[in-house]
PDB file of C-alpha atoms in Angstrom:
ATOM      1  CA  MET A   5     -39.868 -19.768  68.294  1.00  0.00           C
ATOM      2  CA  TRP A   6     -41.048 -21.475  65.287  1.00  0.00           C
ATOM      3  CA  THR A   7     -42.024 -18.175  63.669  1.00  0.00           C
ATOM      4  CA  GLN A   8     -38.293 -17.079  63.926  1.00  0.00           C
ATOM      5  CA  ARG A   9     -37.366 -20.222  62.258  1.00  0.00           C
ATOM      6  CA  PHE A  10     -39.777 -19.877  59.588  1.00  0.00           C
ATOM      7  CA  ALA A  11     -38.747 -16.247  58.684  1.00  0.00           C
ATOM      8  CA  GLY A  12     -35.064 -17.165  58.707  1.00  0.00           C
ATOM      9  CA  ASN A  13     -35.795 -19.868  56.061  1.00  0.00           C
ATOM     10  CA  ILE A  14     -37.738 -17.608  54.004  1.00  0.00           C
ATOM     11  CA  LEU A  15     -34.667 -14.992  54.134  1.00  0.00           C
ATOM     12  CA  ARG A  16     -32.347 -17.567  53.145  1.00  0.00           C
ATOM     13  CA  SER A  17     -34.438 -18.900  50.303  1.00  0.00           C
ATOM     14  CA  ARG A  18     -34.709 -15.268  48.851  1.00  0.00           C
ATOM     15  CA  ILE A  19     -30.890 -14.773  49.283  1.00  0.00           C
ATOM     16  CA  PHE A  20     -30.378 -17.972  47.185  1.00  0.00           C
ATOM     17  CA  ALA A  21     -32.883 -16.833  44.671  1.00  0.00           C
ATOM     18  CA  ASN A  22     -31.049 -13.486  44.338  1.00  0.00           C
ATOM     19  CA  ASN A  23     -27.723 -15.137  43.856  1.00  0.00           C
ATOM     20  CA  VAL A  24     -28.938 -17.620  41.123  1.00  0.00           C
ATOM     21  CA  ALA A  25     -30.631 -14.613  39.366  1.00  0.00           C
ATOM     22  CA  ALA A  26     -27.431 -12.614  39.488  1.00  0.00           C
ATOM     23  CA  SER A  27     -25.445 -15.434  38.115  1.00  0.00           C
ATOM     24  CA  LEU A  28     -27.706 -16.169  35.286  1.00  0.00           C
ATOM     25  CA  VAL A  29     -27.542 -12.399  34.315  1.00  0.00           C
ATOM     26  CA  GLY A  30     -23.727 -12.406  34.398  1.00  0.00           C
ATOM     27  CA  ARG A  31     -23.623 -15.529  32.169  1.00  0.00           C
ATOM     28  CA  THR A  32     -25.730 -14.007  29.573  1.00  0.00           C
ATOM     29  CA  GLN A  33     -23.820 -10.838  29.581  1.00  0.00           C
ATOM     30  CA  THR A  34     -20.464 -12.643  29.177  1.00  0.00           C
ATOM     31  CA  SER A  35     -21.997 -14.856  26.090  1.00  0.00           C
ATOM     32  CA  SER A  36     -23.231 -11.492  24.613  1.00  0.00           C
ATOM     33  CA  LEU A  37     -19.640 -10.037  24.993  1.00  0.00           C
ATOM     34  CA  LEU A  38     -18.048 -13.264  23.638  1.00  0.00           C
ATOM     35  CA  SER A  39     -20.369 -13.143  20.685  1.00  0.00           C
ATOM     36  CA  ALA A  40     -19.826  -9.481  19.931  1.00  0.00           C
ATOM     37  CA  ALA A  41     -16.099 -10.167  20.063  1.00  0.00           C
ATOM     38  CA  THR A  42     -16.205 -13.039  17.701  1.00  0.00           C
ATOM     39  CA  VAL A  43     -18.148 -10.673  15.500  1.00  0.00           C
ATOM     40  CA  ALA A  44     -15.692  -7.703  15.693  1.00  0.00           C
ATOM     41  CA  ARG A  45     -12.630  -9.995  15.534  1.00  0.00           C
ATOM     42  CA  PRO A  46      -9.681  -8.124  14.137  1.00  0.00           C
ATOM     43  CA  THR A  47      -8.522  -9.237  10.788  1.00  0.00           C
ATOM     44  CA  LEU A  48      -4.962  -9.276   9.208  1.00  0.00           C
ATOM     45  CA  SER A  49      -5.865  -6.479   7.005  1.00  0.00           C
ATOM     46  CA  SER A  50      -6.390  -4.244  10.258  1.00  0.00           C
ATOM     47  CA  PHE A  51      -2.692  -4.769  11.131  1.00  0.00           C
ATOM     48  CA  LYS A  52      -1.092  -4.138   7.468  1.00  0.00           C
ATOM     49  CA  GLY A  53      -0.561  -0.538   8.333  1.00  0.00           C
ATOM     50  CA  VAL A  54       1.221  -1.415  11.588  1.00  0.00           C
ATOM     51  CA  PHE A  55       3.436  -3.861  10.023  1.00  0.00           C
ATOM     52  CA  SER A  56       4.260  -1.806   6.954  1.00  0.00           C
ATOM     53  CA  SER A  57       5.195   1.139   9.361  1.00  0.00           C
ATOM     54  CA  GLN A  58       7.374  -1.163  11.341  1.00  0.00           C
ATOM     55  CA  GLN A  59       9.099  -2.275   8.092  1.00  0.00           C
ATOM     56  CA  ASN A  60       9.531   1.190   6.901  1.00  0.00           C
ATOM     57  CA  GLN A  61      11.188   2.298  10.378  1.00  0.00           C
ATOM     58  CA  ILE A  62      13.523  -0.734  10.088  1.00  0.00           C
ATOM     59  CA  ARG A  63      14.583   0.197   6.598  1.00  0.00           C
ATOM     60  CA  SER A  64      15.463   3.852   7.341  1.00  0.00           C
ATOM     61  CA  VAL A  65      18.749   5.448   6.523  1.00  0.00           C
ATOM     62  CA  HIS A  66      19.701   5.730  10.091  1.00  0.00           C
ATOM     63  CA  ASN A  67      19.272   1.973  10.600  1.00  0.00           C
ATOM     64  CA  LEU A  68      20.451   0.214   7.504  1.00  0.00           C
ATOM     65  CA  GLN A  69      19.901  -3.516   7.705  1.00  0.00           C
ATOM     66  CA  PRO A  70      18.189  -6.345   5.685  1.00  0.00           C
ATOM     67  CA  ARG A  71      14.658  -7.345   6.590  1.00  0.00           C
ATOM     68  CA  ARG A  72      15.524 -11.077   6.521  1.00  0.00           C
ATOM     69  CA  ARG A  73      18.569 -13.047   6.032  1.00  0.00           C
ATOM     70  CA  LYS A  74      18.831 -16.957   5.806  1.00  0.00           C
ATOM     71  CA  TYR A  75      21.981 -17.221   7.946  1.00  0.00           C
ATOM     72  CA  LYS A  76      22.924 -14.997  10.971  1.00  0.00           C
ATOM     73  CA  LYS A  77      26.719 -14.986  10.107  1.00  0.00           C
ATOM     74  CA  ALA A  78      28.804 -14.906   6.982  1.00  0.00           C
ATOM     75  CA  GLN A  79      32.403 -15.482   6.132  1.00  0.00           C
ATOM     76  CA  LYS A  80      34.828 -12.635   5.645  1.00  0.00           C
ATOM     77  CA  GLY A  81      35.217 -12.749   2.019  1.00  0.00           C
ATOM     78  CA  ARG A  82      37.027 -10.134  -0.214  1.00  0.00           C
ATOM     79  CA  VAL A  83      36.256  -7.119  -2.095  1.00  0.00           C
ATOM     80  CA  PRO A  84      35.624  -8.179  -5.670  1.00  0.00           C
ATOM     81  CA  VAL A  85      38.184  -7.367  -8.404  1.00  0.00           C
ATOM     82  CA  ARG A  86      36.436  -7.110 -11.746  1.00  0.00           C
ATOM     83  CA  THR A  87      38.733  -9.106 -14.056  1.00  0.00           C
ATOM     84  CA  GLY A  88      36.055  -9.911 -16.556  1.00  0.00           C
ATOM     85  CA  GLY A  89      35.429  -6.231 -17.439  1.00  0.00           C
ATOM     86  CA  SER A  90      32.004  -5.798 -15.755  1.00  0.00           C
ATOM     87  CA  THR A  91      30.747  -2.147 -15.467  1.00  0.00           C
ATOM     88  CA  LYS A  92      27.817  -2.684 -13.294  1.00  0.00           C
ATOM     89  CA  GLY A  93      27.086   0.379 -11.073  1.00  0.00           C
ATOM     90  CA  ASN A  94      29.834   2.473 -12.706  1.00  0.00           C
ATOM     91  CA  TYR A  95      27.337   4.615 -14.358  1.00  0.00           C
ATOM     92  CA  MET A  96      24.897   7.503 -13.448  1.00  0.00           C
ATOM     93  CA  ALA A  97      21.469   5.921 -13.537  1.00  0.00           C
ATOM     94  CA  PHE A  98      19.247   8.368 -11.448  1.00  0.00           C
ATOM     95  CA  GLY A  99      20.745  11.522 -10.418  1.00  0.00           C
ATOM     96  CA  ASP A 100      22.793  14.354 -11.940  1.00  0.00           C
ATOM     97  CA  TYR A 101      25.853  14.247  -9.697  1.00  0.00           C
ATOM     98  CA  GLY A 102      27.396  11.220  -8.046  1.00  0.00           C
ATOM     99  CA  LEU A 103      30.040   9.953  -5.607  1.00  0.00           C
ATOM    100  CA  ARG A 104      32.444   7.484  -6.906  1.00  0.00           C
ATOM    101  CA  VAL A 105      35.270   5.533  -5.088  1.00  0.00           C
ATOM    102  CA  LYS A 106      38.458   4.932  -6.872  1.00  0.00           C
ATOM    103  CA  LEU A 107      39.514   1.870  -4.786  1.00  0.00           C
ATOM    104  CA  GLY A 108      37.583  -1.156  -3.524  1.00  0.00           C
ATOM    105  CA  LEU A 109      36.487  -1.141   0.197  1.00  0.00           C
ATOM    106  CA  ARG A 110      34.140  -2.523   2.593  1.00  0.00           C
ATOM    107  CA  LEU A 111      31.639   0.067   3.836  1.00  0.00           C
ATOM    108  CA  SER A 112      29.613  -0.377   6.925  1.00  0.00           C
ATOM    109  CA  ALA A 113      26.216   0.844   7.630  1.00  0.00           C
ATOM    110  CA  LYS A 114      27.308   3.516  10.086  1.00  0.00           C
ATOM    111  CA  THR A 115      29.623   4.951   7.405  1.00  0.00           C
ATOM    112  CA  ILE A 116      26.884   5.074   5.008  1.00  0.00           C
ATOM    113  CA  SER A 117      24.684   6.571   7.437  1.00  0.00           C
ATOM    114  CA  ALA A 118      27.198   9.443   8.301  1.00  0.00           C
ATOM    115  CA  ILE A 119      27.779  10.177   4.549  1.00  0.00           C
ATOM    116  CA  HIS A 120      24.048  10.426   4.020  1.00  0.00           C
ATOM    117  CA  ALA A 121      23.891  12.869   7.143  1.00  0.00           C
ATOM    118  CA  THR A 122      26.734  14.861   5.790  1.00  0.00           C
ATOM    119  CA  LEU A 123      25.049  15.331   2.307  1.00  0.00           C
ATOM    120  CA  LYS A 124      21.654  16.303   3.924  1.00  0.00           C
ATOM    121  CA  ARG A 125      23.412  18.914   6.241  1.00  0.00           C
ATOM    122  CA  LYS A 126      25.556  20.618   3.352  1.00  0.00           C
ATOM    123  CA  LEU A 127      22.474  20.726   0.975  1.00  0.00           C
ATOM    124  CA  LYS A 128      19.669  21.449   3.490  1.00  0.00           C
ATOM    125  CA  ALA A 129      19.101  24.775   1.660  1.00  0.00           C
ATOM    126  CA  ILE A 130      18.150  22.923  -1.448  1.00  0.00           C
ATOM    127  CA  LYS A 131      14.401  22.135  -1.811  1.00  0.00           C
ATOM    128  CA  ASP A 132      13.130  18.663  -2.989  1.00  0.00           C
ATOM    129  CA  LEU A 133      16.629  17.433  -2.815  1.00  0.00           C
ATOM    130  CA  LYS A 134      16.918  13.680  -3.788  1.00  0.00           C
ATOM    131  CA  ILE A 135      19.591  11.315  -2.635  1.00  0.00           C
ATOM    132  CA  TRP A 136      19.862   7.955  -4.008  1.00  0.00           C
ATOM    133  CA  LEU A 137      21.944   5.011  -2.343  1.00  0.00           C
ATOM    134  CA  ARG A 138      23.322   2.812  -4.883  1.00  0.00           C
ATOM    135  CA  VAL A 139      24.746   0.152  -2.270  1.00  0.00           C
ATOM    136  CA  PHE A 140      23.190  -1.618   0.594  1.00  0.00           C
ATOM    137  CA  PRO A 141      24.871  -3.189   3.669  1.00  0.00           C
ATOM    138  CA  ASP A 142      23.602  -6.828   3.788  1.00  0.00           C
ATOM    139  CA  ILE A 143      26.694  -8.712   4.966  1.00  0.00           C
ATOM    140  CA  PRO A 144      26.817  -9.377   8.779  1.00  0.00           C
ATOM    141  CA  VAL A 145      30.341  -8.791  10.231  1.00  0.00           C
ATOM    142  CA  THR A 146      31.322 -10.396  13.519  1.00  0.00           C
ATOM    143  CA  THR A 147      34.066  -9.726  15.961  1.00  0.00           C
ATOM    144  CA  LYS A 148      35.876 -11.104  18.985  1.00  0.00           C
ATOM    145  CA  GLY A 149      37.543  -9.363  21.844  1.00  0.00           C
ATOM    146  CA  THR A 150      40.964  -8.533  22.240  1.00  0.00           C
ATOM    147  CA  GLU A 151      43.419 -11.400  23.578  1.00  0.00           C
ATOM    148  CA  VAL A 152      41.059 -14.158  23.008  1.00  0.00           C
ATOM    149  CA  ARG A 153      42.247 -17.707  22.462  1.00  0.00           C
ATOM    150  CA  MET A 154      41.661 -19.390  19.198  1.00  0.00           C
ATOM    151  CA  GLY A 155      38.731 -21.596  18.851  1.00  0.00           C
ATOM    152  CA  LYS A 156      35.287 -21.519  20.871  1.00  0.00           C
ATOM    153  CA  GLY A 157      33.445 -20.769  17.646  1.00  0.00           C
ATOM    154  CA  LYS A 158      32.825 -17.529  15.530  1.00  0.00           C
ATOM    155  CA  GLY A 159      32.595 -14.159  17.212  1.00  0.00           C
ATOM    156  CA  ALA A 160      29.389 -12.231  17.856  1.00  0.00           C
ATOM    157  CA  PHE A 161      27.528 -10.175  15.352  1.00  0.00           C
ATOM    158  CA  ASP A 162      28.899  -6.604  15.270  1.00  0.00           C
ATOM    159  CA  TYR A 163      27.586  -4.565  12.232  1.00  0.00           C
ATOM    160  CA  TRP A 164      26.360  -4.798   8.606  1.00  0.00           C
ATOM    161  CA  ALA A 165      28.627  -4.032   5.727  1.00  0.00           C
ATOM    162  CA  VAL A 166      28.679  -4.041   2.047  1.00  0.00           C
ATOM    163  CA  ARG A 167      31.719  -4.811  -0.379  1.00  0.00           C
ATOM    164  CA  VAL A 168      32.172  -1.975  -2.903  1.00  0.00           C
ATOM    165  CA  PRO A 169      34.375  -2.732  -5.990  1.00  0.00           C
ATOM    166  CA  LYS A 170      36.524  -0.226  -7.659  1.00  0.00           C
ATOM    167  CA  ASP A 171      34.944   2.671  -9.707  1.00  0.00           C
ATOM    168  CA  LYS A 172      31.461   2.073  -8.326  1.00  0.00           C
ATOM    169  CA  ILE A 173      29.125   4.960  -7.803  1.00  0.00           C
ATOM    170  CA  ILE A 174      27.562   4.810  -4.074  1.00  0.00           C
ATOM    171  CA  PHE A 175      25.544   8.065  -4.035  1.00  0.00           C
ATOM    172  CA  GLU A 176      23.722  10.110  -6.635  1.00  0.00           C
ATOM    173  CA  LEU A 177      22.226  13.694  -5.992  1.00  0.00           C
ATOM    174  CA  SER A 178      19.587  15.501  -7.899  1.00  0.00           C
ATOM    175  CA  GLY A 179      17.574  18.686  -7.162  1.00  0.00           C
ATOM    176  CA  PRO A 180      16.029  21.717  -8.741  1.00  0.00           C
ATOM    177  CA  GLY A 181      18.362  24.382  -7.289  1.00  0.00           C
ATOM    178  CA  LEU A 182      21.390  22.155  -7.040  1.00  0.00           C
ATOM    179  CA  ASN A 183      24.564  23.303  -9.178  1.00  0.00           C
ATOM    180  CA  ASN A 184      28.114  22.017  -9.830  1.00  0.00           C
ATOM    181  CA  GLU A 185      29.766  24.001  -7.100  1.00  0.00           C
ATOM    182  CA  LEU A 186      27.290  23.092  -4.182  1.00  0.00           C
ATOM    183  CA  ALA A 187      27.364  19.235  -5.307  1.00  0.00           C
ATOM    184  CA  LYS A 188      31.013  19.091  -5.555  1.00  0.00           C
ATOM    185  CA  ASP A 189      31.478  20.774  -2.237  1.00  0.00           C
ATOM    186  CA  ALA A 190      29.115  18.526  -0.482  1.00  0.00           C
ATOM    187  CA  ILE A 191      30.562  15.273  -2.190  1.00  0.00           C
ATOM    188  CA  ARG A 192      33.957  16.480  -1.007  1.00  0.00           C
ATOM    189  CA  GLN A 193      33.084  16.693   2.630  1.00  0.00           C
ATOM    190  CA  ALA A 194      31.289  13.359   2.346  1.00  0.00           C
ATOM    191  CA  GLY A 195      34.545  11.773   0.722  1.00  0.00           C
ATOM    192  CA  PHE A 196      36.404  12.430   3.873  1.00  0.00           C
ATOM    193  CA  LYS A 197      34.484   9.898   5.725  1.00  0.00           C
ATOM    194  CA  LEU A 198      35.453   6.872   3.265  1.00  0.00           C
ATOM    195  CA  GLY A 199      39.396   6.834   3.842  1.00  0.00           C
ATOM    196  CA  VAL A 200      39.813   6.020   0.000  1.00  0.00           C
ATOM    197  CA  PRO A 201      40.309   8.284  -3.017  1.00  0.00           C
ATOM    198  CA  THR A 202      36.843   9.539  -4.356  1.00  0.00           C
ATOM    199  CA  GLU A 203      35.735  11.160  -7.432  1.00  0.00           C
ATOM    200  CA  PHE A 204      33.001  13.763  -8.459  1.00  0.00           C
ATOM    201  CA  VAL A 205      30.827  12.647 -11.226  1.00  0.00           C
ATOM    202  CA  ILE A 206      28.609  14.711 -13.388  1.00  0.00           C
ATOM    203  CA  LYS A 207      26.024  13.168 -15.720  1.00  0.00           C
ATOM    204  CA  ASN A 208      26.883  13.487 -19.260  1.00  0.00           C
ATOM    205  CA  ASP A 209      26.942  11.261 -22.336  1.00  0.00           C
ATOM    206  CA  ALA A 210      30.061   9.556 -21.244  1.00  0.00           C
ATOM    207  CA  THR A 211      28.819   8.806 -17.580  1.00  0.00           C
ATOM    208  CA  LYS A 212      25.197   8.220 -18.011  1.00  0.00           C
ATOM    209  CA  GLN A 213      23.789   4.565 -18.125  1.00  0.00           C
ATOM    210  CA  PRO A 214      24.062   3.270 -21.749  1.00  0.00           C
ATOM    211  CA  LYS A 215      21.482   1.275 -23.365  1.00  0.00           C
ATOM    212  CA  LYS A 216      21.779  -2.430 -23.705  1.00  0.00           C
ATOM    213  CA  ASN A 217      22.882  -2.456 -27.244  1.00  0.00           C
ATOM    214  CA  GLU A 218      25.477   0.156 -26.456  1.00  0.00           C
ATOM    215  CA  MET A 219      27.039  -1.525 -23.428  1.00  0.00           C
ATOM    216  CA  PRO A 220      30.673  -2.499 -23.730  1.00  0.00           C
ATOM    217  CA  PRO A 221      31.661  -6.123 -23.961  1.00  0.00           C
ATOM    218  CA  THR A 222      31.850  -7.739 -20.270  1.00  0.00           C
ATOM    219  CA  ASN A 223      34.457 -10.410 -21.271  1.00  0.00           C
ATOM    220  CA  ILE A 224      37.888  -9.040 -22.104  1.00  0.00           C
ATOM    221  CA  PRO A 225      39.187 -11.227 -25.092  1.00  0.00           C
ATOM    222  CA  PHE A 226      41.883 -13.750 -23.765  1.00  0.00           C
ATOM    223  CA  GLN A 227      45.453 -13.045 -24.836  1.00  0.00           C
ATOM    224  CA  HIS A 228      48.195 -15.572 -24.760  1.00  0.00           C
ATOM    225  CA  ALA A 229      51.571 -14.574 -22.776  1.00  0.00           C
ATOM    226  CA  LYS A 230      54.519 -14.001 -25.128  1.00  0.00           C
TER     227      LYS A 230
END
C-alpha cells in the first residue's frame, strides 16, 4: 500500500518539475522575442513611403481636395472682380495652348475632373502630353435639403470649389505632336462643360507671361467724375 503512495508522490513531483521547466522556457522565449522586437522596432522613416503614396493618391486629378484646411466650412463669398487691374493668371506660363474663361464663375472639383478627362480622351494619341491645371478647388461648399426651415446651423459639406475670375486661364496643354487644330478641337469640347464663354489661347509674345519689369501697372489711376 505504501509503495503505491510513494510511487504516486514521485509521479506528481516529476509532473510539477516538468511544468516549472516548461514555464521557464516559455518565459525565456518571450523575453527574447520582446528584445528582438525592441531591436527591430520600425521607425518613422519606414512609413514615409506609405504616407507619401497616400498623400499622392489624395491629390490625384480624380479626387481634388486640399490636404488640410483650418476650418471645415466657409462662407459663400463672391467671384472676385478685378477692379484694380490685376492680371494674375491671365498669361500663358507653362504650355503652348490654353483654355481661358471669358466670364467669372465658381468651378467645382467634379467639373475640373471632367474637363481633364475630356482633354485626355481627345488627345490620347499624343505621346508625352502635358496638362497643367492653373486653378485648384480649396473652398468647401455646403448645401441643405429642399423645403428645410431656416436656422438649425449651416448645411453639411457637399463639394470643393474654386472662384475663377474673368479672363483667367484654367488649363494649359503642351506636347511634341500637338498642333493648333487638335488642341483647338479638344479645348472646344472641354469648354462645353463650363457653361460660360471660353477662349482658345495660343502662346505668343502677347499671351506669354511677361517679365516683372515688363508687367503692366496693377493700379488703374483714379479719375474724378465729371
